[in-house]
Coordinates of C-alpha atoms in Angstrom, one line a residue:
Chain A
M201 CA -12.8 -26.8 63.0
N202 CA -13.5 -30.2 64.4
E203 CA -14.8 -33.2 62.4
Q204 CA -18.4 -32.7 63.6
T205 CA -18.4 -29.1 62.5
K206 CA -16.7 -29.9 59.3
T207 CA -19.4 -32.4 58.5
K208 CA -22.1 -29.8 59.2
F209 CA -20.2 -27.3 57.1
N210 CA -19.9 -29.7 54.2
E211 CA -23.6 -30.6 54.3
I212 CA -24.5 -27.0 53.8
R213 CA -21.8 -26.7 51.1
K214 CA -23.3 -29.6 49.2
V215 CA -26.7 -28.0 49.1
I216 CA -25.1 -24.8 47.9
D217 CA -23.2 -26.7 45.2
E218 CA -26.3 -28.5 44.0
H219 CA -28.2 -25.2 43.7
L220 CA -25.4 -23.4 41.9
D221 CA -25.4 -26.2 39.4
K222 CA -29.2 -26.2 39.1
Y223 CA -29.5 -22.5 38.7
T224 CA -26.9 -22.3 35.8
Q225 CA -28.0 -25.1 33.5
V226 CA -26.6 -24.6 30.0
K227 CA -28.8 -22.9 27.5
Y228 CA -28.1 -21.0 24.2
P229 CA -25.7 -19.3 23.9
E230 CA -23.8 -22.2 25.4
N231 CA -20.4 -20.6 25.8
I232 CA -21.5 -18.0 28.4
Y233 CA -23.1 -20.6 30.6
K234 CA -20.1 -22.9 30.2
A235 CA -17.8 -20.0 31.2
I236 CA -19.9 -19.2 34.2
R237 CA -20.1 -22.8 35.3
Y238 CA -16.4 -23.3 34.8
S239 CA -15.5 -20.8 37.5
L240 CA -18.7 -21.1 39.6
L241 CA -18.5 -24.9 40.0
A242 CA -14.7 -25.1 40.4
G243 CA -15.0 -26.3 43.9
G244 CA -14.5 -23.3 46.1
K245 CA -14.8 -23.6 49.9
R246 CA -18.2 -21.8 49.8
L247 CA -17.3 -20.0 52.9
R248 CA -19.5 -17.0 52.2
P249 CA -22.7 -18.8 51.3
V250 CA -22.3 -21.2 54.2
M251 CA -21.9 -18.2 56.6
A252 CA -25.1 -16.8 55.1
V253 CA -27.0 -20.0 55.7
E254 CA -25.6 -20.4 59.2
A255 CA -26.6 -16.9 60.2
A256 CA -30.1 -17.4 58.8
L257 CA -30.6 -20.7 60.6
L258 CA -29.2 -19.3 63.9
F259 CA -31.8 -16.6 64.0
G260 CA -34.8 -18.7 62.9
A261 CA -35.1 -18.7 59.1
K262 CA -35.5 -21.9 57.1
Q263 CA -32.7 -23.2 54.9
E264 CA -34.8 -23.0 51.7
E265 CA -35.4 -19.3 52.5
I266 CA -31.7 -18.4 52.4
I267 CA -30.3 -20.7 49.8
P268 CA -31.0 -18.4 46.8
A269 CA -29.5 -15.3 48.4
A270 CA -26.5 -17.5 49.7
C271 CA -25.9 -18.7 46.1
A272 CA -26.1 -15.1 44.8
I273 CA -23.3 -14.1 47.2
E274 CA -21.1 -16.9 45.8
M275 CA -21.9 -15.7 42.3
L276 CA -20.8 -12.2 43.3
H277 CA -17.6 -13.6 44.8
C278 CA -17.0 -15.6 41.6
Q279 CA -17.6 -12.6 39.4
S280 CA -15.0 -10.6 41.3
L281 CA -12.4 -13.4 41.0
I282 CA -13.0 -13.7 37.2
H283 CA -12.6 -9.9 36.6
D284 CA -9.7 -9.6 39.1
D285 CA -7.8 -12.3 37.3
L286 CA -8.1 -10.6 33.9
P287 CA -4.8 -9.5 32.3
C288 CA -5.7 -5.8 32.6
M289 CA -6.2 -6.3 36.4
D290 CA -4.1 -8.8 38.5
N291 CA -3.2 -10.9 35.5
D292 CA -3.4 -14.3 37.3
D293 CA -3.3 -17.5 35.2
F294 CA -4.5 -19.8 38.0
R295 CA -7.5 -19.8 40.3
R296 CA -8.6 -22.6 42.6
G297 CA -5.9 -24.8 41.1
K298 CA -7.1 -24.5 37.5
P299 CA -6.3 -22.1 34.6
S300 CA -8.3 -18.8 35.2
N301 CA -11.5 -18.2 33.2
H302 CA -9.9 -16.0 30.6
K303 CA -7.1 -18.5 30.0
V304 CA -9.8 -21.0 28.9
F305 CA -12.5 -18.9 27.4
G306 CA -10.6 -15.8 26.3
E307 CA -10.8 -12.3 27.8
A308 CA -14.0 -11.2 26.1
T309 CA -16.0 -14.2 27.3
A310 CA -14.5 -13.9 30.8
T311 CA -15.5 -10.3 31.0
L312 CA -19.0 -11.1 29.9
A313 CA -19.2 -14.1 32.3
G314 CA -18.5 -11.7 35.1
D315 CA -21.1 -9.2 33.8
A316 CA -23.6 -12.1 33.5
L317 CA -23.1 -13.2 37.1
L318 CA -23.8 -9.6 38.3
S319 CA -27.3 -10.0 36.7
F320 CA -27.7 -13.7 37.4
A321 CA -27.3 -13.3 41.1
P322 CA -30.0 -10.7 41.9
K323 CA -32.4 -12.6 39.6
I324 CA -31.9 -15.7 41.7
I325 CA -32.7 -13.7 44.8
I326 CA -35.8 -12.3 43.2
E327 CA -37.1 -15.5 41.4
K328 CA -36.0 -18.3 43.8
T329 CA -36.6 -16.9 47.3
P330 CA -39.8 -18.4 48.7
K331 CA -42.8 -16.2 49.0
S332 CA -42.6 -16.5 52.8
I333 CA -39.9 -13.8 52.6
S334 CA -41.6 -10.5 52.1
S335 CA -41.0 -8.1 49.2
D336 CA -39.6 -5.5 51.7
I337 CA -37.0 -8.1 52.9
I338 CA -36.1 -9.0 49.3
I339 CA -35.4 -5.3 48.6
L340 CA -33.2 -5.0 51.7
L341 CA -31.3 -8.1 50.5
L342 CA -30.8 -6.6 47.0
N343 CA -29.7 -3.3 48.5
E344 CA -27.1 -5.1 50.7
F345 CA -25.9 -7.1 47.7
F346 CA -25.3 -4.1 45.5
T347 CA -23.7 -2.1 48.3
A348 CA -21.1 -4.9 48.6
A349 CA -20.7 -5.3 44.9
G350 CA -20.3 -1.7 43.6
T351 CA -18.6 1.5 44.5
E352 CA -19.4 1.1 48.2
G353 CA -17.8 -2.4 48.1
I354 CA -15.5 -4.6 46.1
V355 CA -15.3 -2.4 43.0
S356 CA -13.7 0.4 45.1
G357 CA -11.5 -2.2 46.8
Q358 CA -10.2 -3.4 43.5
I359 CA -9.6 0.1 42.1
V360 CA -7.7 1.3 45.1
D361 CA -5.7 -2.0 45.0
I362 CA -4.7 -1.4 41.4
E363 CA -3.8 2.2 42.1
S364 CA -1.7 1.1 45.1
E365 CA 0.6 -1.2 43.2
K366 CA 4.2 -0.2 43.2
K367 CA 3.5 2.5 45.8
K368 CA 4.1 2.9 49.5
I369 CA 0.6 3.1 51.1
S370 CA -0.6 4.3 54.4
K371 CA -2.1 2.2 57.2
E372 CA -5.5 3.8 56.4
T373 CA -5.2 2.7 52.7
L374 CA -4.3 -0.8 53.7
E375 CA -7.3 -1.0 56.0
F376 CA -9.5 0.4 53.2
L377 CA -8.3 -2.5 51.0
Y378 CA -9.0 -5.2 53.7
E379 CA -12.4 -3.7 54.3
Y380 CA -13.5 -3.2 50.7
K381 CA -11.8 -6.1 49.0
T382 CA -12.5 -8.7 51.6
A383 CA -14.5 -7.8 54.7
K384 CA -17.5 -6.4 52.7
L385 CA -18.4 -9.9 51.3
F386 CA -18.2 -11.5 54.7
K387 CA -20.4 -8.7 56.1
L388 CA -22.8 -9.3 53.2
A389 CA -23.0 -13.0 54.0
L390 CA -23.8 -12.6 57.6
R391 CA -26.1 -9.7 57.1
T392 CA -28.0 -11.5 54.3
G393 CA -28.6 -14.5 56.6
A394 CA -29.6 -12.3 59.6
I395 CA -31.9 -10.0 57.6
T396 CA -33.6 -13.0 56.0
A397 CA -34.3 -14.2 59.5
G398 CA -35.7 -10.8 60.4
V399 CA -32.8 -9.5 62.5
N400 CA -32.5 -5.7 62.4
S401 CA -31.2 -4.6 65.8
D402 CA -27.8 -4.1 67.5
L403 CA -27.3 -7.8 66.9
L404 CA -27.0 -7.0 63.1
Q405 CA -24.4 -4.4 63.9
N406 CA -22.4 -6.8 66.0
L407 CA -22.6 -9.6 63.4
T408 CA -21.2 -7.0 60.9
L409 CA -18.4 -6.3 63.4
F410 CA -17.7 -10.1 63.6
A411 CA -17.4 -10.2 59.8
Q412 CA -15.1 -7.2 59.9
Y413 CA -12.6 -8.8 62.4
Y414 CA -12.9 -12.2 60.6
G415 CA -12.5 -10.5 57.2
Y416 CA -9.3 -8.7 58.2
A417 CA -7.9 -11.8 59.8
F418 CA -8.8 -13.9 56.7
Q419 CA -7.0 -11.4 54.4
I420 CA -3.8 -11.0 56.5
Y421 CA -3.7 -14.8 56.7
D422 CA -4.1 -14.9 52.9
D423 CA -1.2 -12.4 52.6
I424 CA 0.9 -14.7 54.8
L425 CA 0.1 -17.7 52.7
D426 CA 1.1 -15.8 49.6
V427 CA 4.6 -15.6 51.0
T428 CA 4.8 -19.0 52.7
A429 CA 2.7 -21.5 50.8
D430 CA 2.9 -23.1 47.4
I431 CA 0.3 -23.4 44.6
D432 CA -1.0 -26.8 45.7
I433 CA -2.2 -25.3 49.0
I434 CA -3.6 -22.0 47.9
G435 CA -4.8 -23.0 44.4
K436 CA -3.5 -19.7 42.9
T437 CA -0.1 -18.4 41.9
P438 CA 1.9 -17.7 45.1
G439 CA 4.3 -14.7 45.4
K440 CA 1.8 -12.6 43.4
D441 CA 1.8 -9.7 45.9
A442 CA 5.6 -9.3 45.7
K443 CA 5.6 -9.7 42.0
N444 CA 2.9 -7.0 41.6
E445 CA 4.6 -4.9 44.2
K446 CA 1.5 -4.9 46.3
S447 CA 1.7 -3.6 49.9
T448 CA 0.2 -6.0 52.4
Y449 CA 0.3 -6.3 56.2
V450 CA 3.2 -8.7 55.7
S451 CA 5.2 -6.5 53.5
M452 CA 4.6 -3.5 55.7
Y453 CA 5.1 -5.0 59.2
G454 CA 6.7 -8.4 58.7
I455 CA 5.5 -11.9 59.0
E456 CA 5.6 -12.2 62.8
A457 CA 3.6 -9.0 63.3
A458 CA 1.1 -10.2 60.7
K459 CA 0.6 -13.5 62.6
K460 CA 0.2 -11.7 65.9
Q461 CA -2.3 -9.3 64.4
T462 CA -4.3 -12.2 62.8
L463 CA -4.5 -13.9 66.2
F464 CA -5.6 -10.6 67.8
L465 CA -8.4 -10.2 65.3
C466 CA -9.5 -13.8 65.7
N467 CA -9.9 -13.2 69.4
K468 CA -11.9 -10.0 68.8
A469 CA -14.2 -12.1 66.5
Y470 CA -14.6 -14.7 69.2
D471 CA -15.4 -12.0 71.8
I472 CA -18.4 -10.9 69.7
L473 CA -19.8 -14.4 69.6
K474 CA -19.4 -14.6 73.3
Q475 CA -20.9 -11.2 74.0
E476 CA -23.9 -11.9 71.9
H477 CA -24.3 -15.4 73.2
I478 CA -24.1 -16.8 69.7
N479 CA -23.6 -20.5 69.9
S480 CA -22.4 -21.4 66.4
E481 CA -20.0 -24.2 65.7
I482 CA -19.5 -23.0 62.2
L483 CA -18.7 -19.4 63.0
E484 CA -16.4 -20.5 65.8
G485 CA -15.0 -23.2 63.4
I486 CA -14.0 -20.8 60.6
V487 CA -12.2 -18.6 63.1
S488 CA -10.4 -21.6 64.6
D489 CA -9.3 -22.7 61.1
I490 CA -7.4 -19.4 60.7
I491 CA -5.8 -19.8 64.1
A492 CA -4.8 -23.3 63.3
G493 CA -3.4 -22.2 60.0
I494 CA -1.3 -19.4 61.6
C495 CA 0.1 -21.9 64.1
K496 CA 1.3 -24.1 61.2
C497 CA 3.0 -21.3 59.3
Chain B
M261 CA -39.6 14.7 14.9
N262 CA -40.9 18.2 14.7
E263 CA -39.7 21.2 16.7
Q264 CA -42.4 21.0 19.3
T265 CA -41.7 17.3 20.0
K266 CA -38.0 17.9 20.0
T267 CA -38.5 20.6 22.7
K268 CA -40.6 18.1 24.8
F269 CA -38.0 15.4 24.3
N270 CA -35.1 17.7 25.3
E271 CA -37.0 18.8 28.4
I272 CA -37.1 15.2 29.6
R273 CA -33.5 14.7 28.5
K274 CA -32.4 17.6 30.6
V275 CA -34.1 16.2 33.7
I276 CA -32.4 12.8 33.0
D277 CA -29.0 14.5 32.6
E278 CA -29.4 16.5 35.8
H279 CA -30.2 13.3 37.8
L280 CA -27.4 11.3 36.3
D281 CA -25.1 14.1 37.4
K282 CA -26.6 14.3 40.9
Y283 CA -26.6 10.5 41.4
T284 CA -22.9 10.1 40.6
Q285 CA -21.2 12.9 42.6
V286 CA -17.5 12.1 43.0
K287 CA -16.4 10.5 46.2
Y288 CA -13.4 8.5 47.3
P289 CA -12.0 6.6 45.4
E290 CA -12.3 9.4 42.9
N291 CA -11.1 7.6 39.8
I292 CA -14.0 5.2 39.6
Y293 CA -16.5 8.0 39.8
K294 CA -14.6 10.1 37.3
A295 CA -14.5 7.1 34.9
I296 CA -18.3 6.5 35.4
R297 CA -19.1 10.2 34.8
Y298 CA -16.8 10.5 31.8
S299 CA -18.9 8.0 29.9
L300 CA -22.3 8.6 31.5
L301 CA -22.3 12.3 31.1
A302 CA -20.8 12.3 27.6
G303 CA -23.9 13.7 26.0
G304 CA -25.8 10.7 24.7
K305 CA -29.3 11.1 23.1
R306 CA -30.9 9.6 26.2
L307 CA -33.3 7.8 23.9
R308 CA -34.0 4.9 26.3
P309 CA -34.6 6.9 29.5
V310 CA -36.8 9.4 27.6
M311 CA -38.8 6.4 26.3
A312 CA -39.2 5.1 29.8
V313 CA -40.4 8.5 31.1
E314 CA -42.8 8.9 28.1
A315 CA -44.3 5.5 28.7
A316 CA -44.7 6.2 32.4
L317 CA -46.4 9.6 31.8
L318 CA -48.6 8.2 29.0
F319 CA -50.2 5.7 31.4
G320 CA -50.5 7.9 34.5
A321 CA -47.3 7.8 36.6
K322 CA -45.7 11.0 37.8
Q323 CA -42.3 12.0 36.4
E324 CA -40.5 11.8 39.7
E325 CA -41.7 8.2 40.0
I326 CA -39.9 7.0 36.8
I327 CA -36.8 9.2 36.8
P328 CA -34.7 6.8 39.0
A329 CA -35.5 3.7 36.9
A330 CA -35.1 5.7 33.7
C331 CA -31.6 6.8 34.8
A332 CA -30.8 3.2 35.7
I333 CA -31.6 2.1 32.2
E334 CA -29.2 4.8 30.8
M335 CA -26.5 3.4 33.3
L336 CA -27.0 -0.1 31.9
H337 CA -26.7 1.2 28.3
C338 CA -23.5 3.0 29.3
Q339 CA -22.1 -0.1 31.0
S340 CA -22.6 -2.1 27.9
L341 CA -20.9 0.5 25.7
I342 CA -17.9 0.7 28.0
H343 CA -17.4 -3.0 28.1
D344 CA -18.2 -3.5 24.4
D345 CA -15.5 -0.9 23.5
L346 CA -12.7 -2.8 25.4
P347 CA -9.8 -4.1 23.3
C348 CA -10.8 -7.7 24.1
M349 CA -14.3 -7.0 22.7
D350 CA -15.0 -4.6 19.8
N351 CA -11.8 -2.7 20.4
D352 CA -13.3 0.7 19.6
D353 CA -11.2 3.9 20.4
F354 CA -14.1 6.3 20.0
R355 CA -17.5 6.7 21.5
R356 CA -19.9 9.6 21.3
G357 CA -17.2 11.6 19.6
K358 CA -14.7 11.2 22.4
P359 CA -11.9 8.6 23.2
S360 CA -13.5 5.5 24.7
N361 CA -13.4 5.0 28.4
H362 CA -10.4 2.6 28.4
K363 CA -8.4 5.0 26.2
V364 CA -8.7 7.6 28.9
F365 CA -8.8 5.6 32.2
G366 CA -7.1 2.3 31.1
E367 CA -8.7 -1.1 30.7
A368 CA -8.8 -2.0 34.4
T369 CA -10.6 1.1 35.4
A370 CA -13.0 0.8 32.4
T371 CA -13.8 -2.8 33.3
L372 CA -14.5 -1.7 36.9
A373 CA -16.5 1.3 35.8
G374 CA -18.8 -1.0 33.9
D375 CA -19.1 -3.3 36.9
A376 CA -19.8 -0.4 39.2
L377 CA -22.6 0.8 36.9
L378 CA -24.3 -2.6 37.1
S379 CA -24.5 -2.1 40.9
F380 CA -25.1 1.6 40.8
A381 CA -28.2 1.3 38.6
P382 CA -30.3 -1.1 40.7
K383 CA -29.3 0.8 43.9
I384 CA -30.7 4.0 42.3
I385 CA -34.0 2.2 41.6
I386 CA -34.2 0.9 45.2
E387 CA -33.1 4.0 47.0
K388 CA -34.4 6.9 44.8
T389 CA -37.8 5.6 43.6
P390 CA -40.5 7.4 45.7
K391 CA -42.4 5.4 48.3
S392 CA -45.6 5.8 46.2
I393 CA -44.3 3.0 44.1
S394 CA -44.8 -0.3 46.0
S395 CA -42.1 -2.8 46.9
D396 CA -43.8 -5.3 44.5
I397 CA -43.5 -2.9 41.6
I398 CA -39.8 -2.2 42.5
I399 CA -39.1 -5.9 42.4
L400 CA -40.8 -6.2 39.0
L401 CA -38.6 -3.3 37.7
L402 CA -35.4 -4.9 39.0
N403 CA -36.4 -8.2 37.5
E404 CA -37.0 -6.5 34.1
F405 CA -33.6 -4.7 34.5
F406 CA -31.6 -7.9 35.1
T407 CA -33.4 -9.8 32.4
A408 CA -32.3 -7.1 29.9
A409 CA -28.8 -6.9 31.4
G410 CA -27.7 -10.6 31.7
T411 CA -27.8 -13.9 29.9
E412 CA -31.4 -13.3 28.8
G413 CA -30.4 -9.9 27.4
I414 CA -27.4 -7.9 26.2
V415 CA -24.7 -10.2 27.6
S416 CA -25.9 -13.0 25.3
G417 CA -26.3 -10.5 22.5
Q418 CA -22.6 -9.5 22.9
I419 CA -21.3 -13.0 23.2
V420 CA -23.1 -14.2 20.0
D421 CA -21.9 -11.0 18.3
I422 CA -18.3 -11.9 19.1
E423 CA -18.7 -15.5 18.1
S424 CA -20.2 -14.4 14.8
E425 CA -17.3 -12.3 13.7
K426 CA -15.6 -13.5 10.5
K427 CA -18.4 -16.1 10.0
K428 CA -21.4 -16.4 7.7
I429 CA -24.4 -16.3 10.0
S430 CA -28.0 -17.4 9.5
K431 CA -31.0 -15.1 9.3
E432 CA -32.0 -16.5 12.8
T433 CA -28.6 -15.5 14.3
L434 CA -28.9 -12.0 12.8
E435 CA -32.3 -11.7 14.4
F436 CA -31.0 -12.9 17.7
L437 CA -28.3 -10.2 17.6
Y438 CA -30.8 -7.4 16.8
E439 CA -33.1 -8.7 19.6
Y440 CA -30.5 -9.2 22.3
K441 CA -28.0 -6.5 21.5
T442 CA -30.5 -3.7 20.8
A443 CA -34.2 -4.4 21.1
K444 CA -34.0 -5.7 24.7
L445 CA -33.0 -2.3 26.1
F446 CA -35.8 -0.5 24.2
K447 CA -38.2 -3.1 25.5
L448 CA -36.8 -2.5 29.0
A449 CA -37.4 1.2 28.6
L450 CA -41.0 1.0 27.6
R451 CA -41.8 -1.8 30.0
T452 CA -40.2 0.0 32.9
G453 CA -42.3 3.1 32.2
A454 CA -45.5 1.1 31.8
I455 CA -45.0 -1.1 34.8
T456 CA -44.2 1.9 37.0
A457 CA -47.6 3.3 35.9
G458 CA -49.3 -0.1 36.8
V459 CA -49.8 -1.4 33.2
N460 CA -49.8 -5.2 33.1
S461 CA -52.2 -6.2 30.4
D462 CA -52.1 -6.9 26.6
L463 CA -51.0 -3.3 26.3
L464 CA -47.7 -4.2 27.9
Q465 CA -47.2 -7.0 25.3
N466 CA -48.0 -4.6 22.5
L467 CA -45.6 -1.9 23.9
T468 CA -43.0 -4.6 23.9
L469 CA -43.8 -5.4 20.3
F470 CA -43.5 -1.7 19.4
A471 CA -40.0 -1.7 21.1
Q472 CA -39.1 -4.8 19.1
Y473 CA -40.0 -3.3 15.7
Y474 CA -38.4 0.0 16.7
G475 CA -35.3 -1.8 18.0
Y476 CA -34.8 -3.8 14.8
A477 CA -35.3 -0.7 12.7
F478 CA -32.9 1.3 14.9
Q479 CA -30.2 -1.3 14.5
I480 CA -30.5 -1.8 10.8
Y481 CA -30.4 2.0 10.4
D482 CA -27.2 2.0 12.6
D483 CA -25.7 -0.7 10.3
I484 CA -26.5 1.5 7.3
L485 CA -24.9 4.5 8.9
D486 CA -21.8 2.4 9.7
V487 CA -21.4 2.1 5.9
T488 CA -22.5 5.5 4.7
A489 CA -21.8 8.1 7.4
D490 CA -18.6 9.5 8.9
I491 CA -17.3 9.9 12.4
D492 CA -18.7 13.4 12.9
I493 CA -22.3 12.1 12.4
I494 CA -22.2 8.8 14.4
G495 CA -19.6 9.8 17.0
K496 CA -17.9 6.4 16.8
T497 CA -15.5 4.9 14.3
P498 CA -17.4 4.1 11.0
G499 CA -16.7 1.0 8.9
K500 CA -16.2 -1.0 12.1
D501 CA -18.6 -3.8 11.0
A502 CA -16.6 -4.4 7.8
K503 CA -13.3 -4.1 9.6
N504 CA -14.4 -6.7 12.2
E505 CA -16.0 -8.8 9.5
K506 CA -19.4 -8.6 11.2
S507 CA -22.5 -9.8 9.4
T508 CA -25.3 -7.2 9.4
Y509 CA -28.5 -6.8 7.5
V510 CA -26.6 -4.5 5.1
S511 CA -23.7 -7.0 4.5
M512 CA -26.2 -9.9 4.0
Y513 CA -28.9 -8.3 1.9
G514 CA -27.4 -5.0 0.6
I515 CA -28.2 -1.3 1.4
E516 CA -31.4 -1.0 -0.6
A517 CA -33.0 -4.0 1.0
A518 CA -31.8 -2.7 4.4
K519 CA -33.5 0.6 3.8
K520 CA -36.7 -1.1 2.7
Q521 CA -36.7 -3.4 5.7
T522 CA -36.2 -0.4 8.0
L523 CA -39.1 1.5 6.6
F524 CA -41.3 -1.7 6.8
L525 CA -40.4 -2.1 10.5
C526 CA -41.1 1.6 11.2
N527 CA -44.5 1.2 9.7
K528 CA -45.2 -1.9 11.9
A529 CA -44.2 0.2 14.9
Y530 CA -46.6 3.0 13.9
D531 CA -49.3 0.4 13.5
I532 CA -49.0 -0.6 17.1
L533 CA -49.4 2.9 18.3
K534 CA -52.5 3.3 16.1
Q535 CA -54.0 0.0 17.2
E536 CA -53.5 0.8 20.9
H537 CA -54.7 4.4 20.4
I538 CA -51.4 5.6 21.9
N539 CA -51.2 9.3 21.2
S540 CA -47.5 10.0 21.9
E541 CA -45.6 12.7 20.0
I542 CA -42.3 11.3 21.3
L543 CA -42.8 7.6 20.3
E544 CA -44.1 8.7 16.9
G545 CA -41.2 11.2 16.7
I546 CA -38.4 8.7 17.3
V547 CA -39.8 6.4 14.6
S548 CA -40.1 9.4 12.2
D549 CA -36.5 10.3 12.9
I550 CA -35.4 6.9 11.6
I551 CA -37.6 7.3 8.5
A552 CA -36.2 10.8 7.8
G553 CA -32.6 9.4 8.3
I554 CA -33.2 6.6 5.8
C555 CA -34.6 9.0 3.2
K556 CA -31.4 11.1 3.5
C557 CA -29.0 8.1 3.1

């Protein structure tokens, strides 16, 4: 994305960071708050909450109306990373360039920090969303949240991911993984923003489709980086997929096909924006970042 | 409780069991549903959901209005047991007389089954509660649920429990543990029932106090059983507290003082029922069961 868009993105990101900090002030018992804050305030890109804020603003909601739900989505993302990194799951020692949560706080506290975030997040939506957003909308947002979080979302993505290790998987299973492990949270982000702004038409369906194309492109690009980049760039241990014998688009079809597919998906995402006359520097910018990344690989 | 009350209790329990079964029908990916059902349908006493139903009926709600939220509370209870039993936590191989979830499905799936239940439960409240219950009440119920589930509830209870192992703890820490690990879920049960029926006065406060006395009594009785009973009676490995060097009322004050304190708390719980003119066979019955148990020890 260009400098102007980056500045706009970072302004929203700063507000998200400030609120994540404010929402999780340390109380007794201190260790659980410290563990939550360690991972939550570790300087992620805040892609998902920024997307939620952008969608809300695009369709007429005020920033303060979406900030709590946007922060809740980042909390859910953080919860899934903490639990995914556990030794019994992906067993990853690094995340966002720092030792993973369980390496610092131990497995028990890391497990509980994830559990805590799954309750923290909906409470933030309930308690911090301004009264200008109706109870019916709040319930819709919570329902979207738990659809993305549970068996209809990332939990099922993670379980199929674990079951697929060291196995040859079908194209359908690979697509299931991309959908449930990755795209669901991007869908949640855009839908949360749009629903907060009162969008409930075909537009919502098409935003969901944008998130799907973007999510698949994001994940294939992530798989490419796992093969080509080093730890300084991706902030987590590279070569993990090969080590865990995980099937990815890259391992199944090769790097060149993966790059081509990513670009194809990015163009499909652009098409949706054009079709719906959505004029969003940020949504265009996050797609262009993937394209730029692919061209550098 | 007498035979008539037991019959009434079991009738509600049967409805709870039927709904838990219905709500968790196996879909793809099958293993996560199987893991959830393994622990959820393992034949628990259903004390908490029955308490929720009883409170709702006492104050004028219909049974179908409370069943979804009552089932959600049992799901939360089940989630906490699955995660507490993990090797990194209490490392317990048996629960409800069967191998623990992680012994059957592995640690990764057990962790994810717990995560899934934390999303499953609120979705059941949102999607299955009849429309006769307003959106505002649904939000109150969800807020109560997440207060009991997260850092203001059982997560903090569990973290302090783990941090207290192999340490001499204060009376205040012991009370924190009883409150956050045990009483919070009983409070949630009665409050959920009462709020569904529209109760929001001093009565709600006193029901909460009943749940506190009952919860403390329940936990001290559980600690006594851990020392005196065998696995056939309690369905989990006995002697765990001593093995894990956990402080309990029993280890701190001795068995006789623990029995005396339990009876004292049971009488305080009875007093609340009398004071509020609550004529409930079931609430009286669950207190009398603890008294009868203490007398047999």
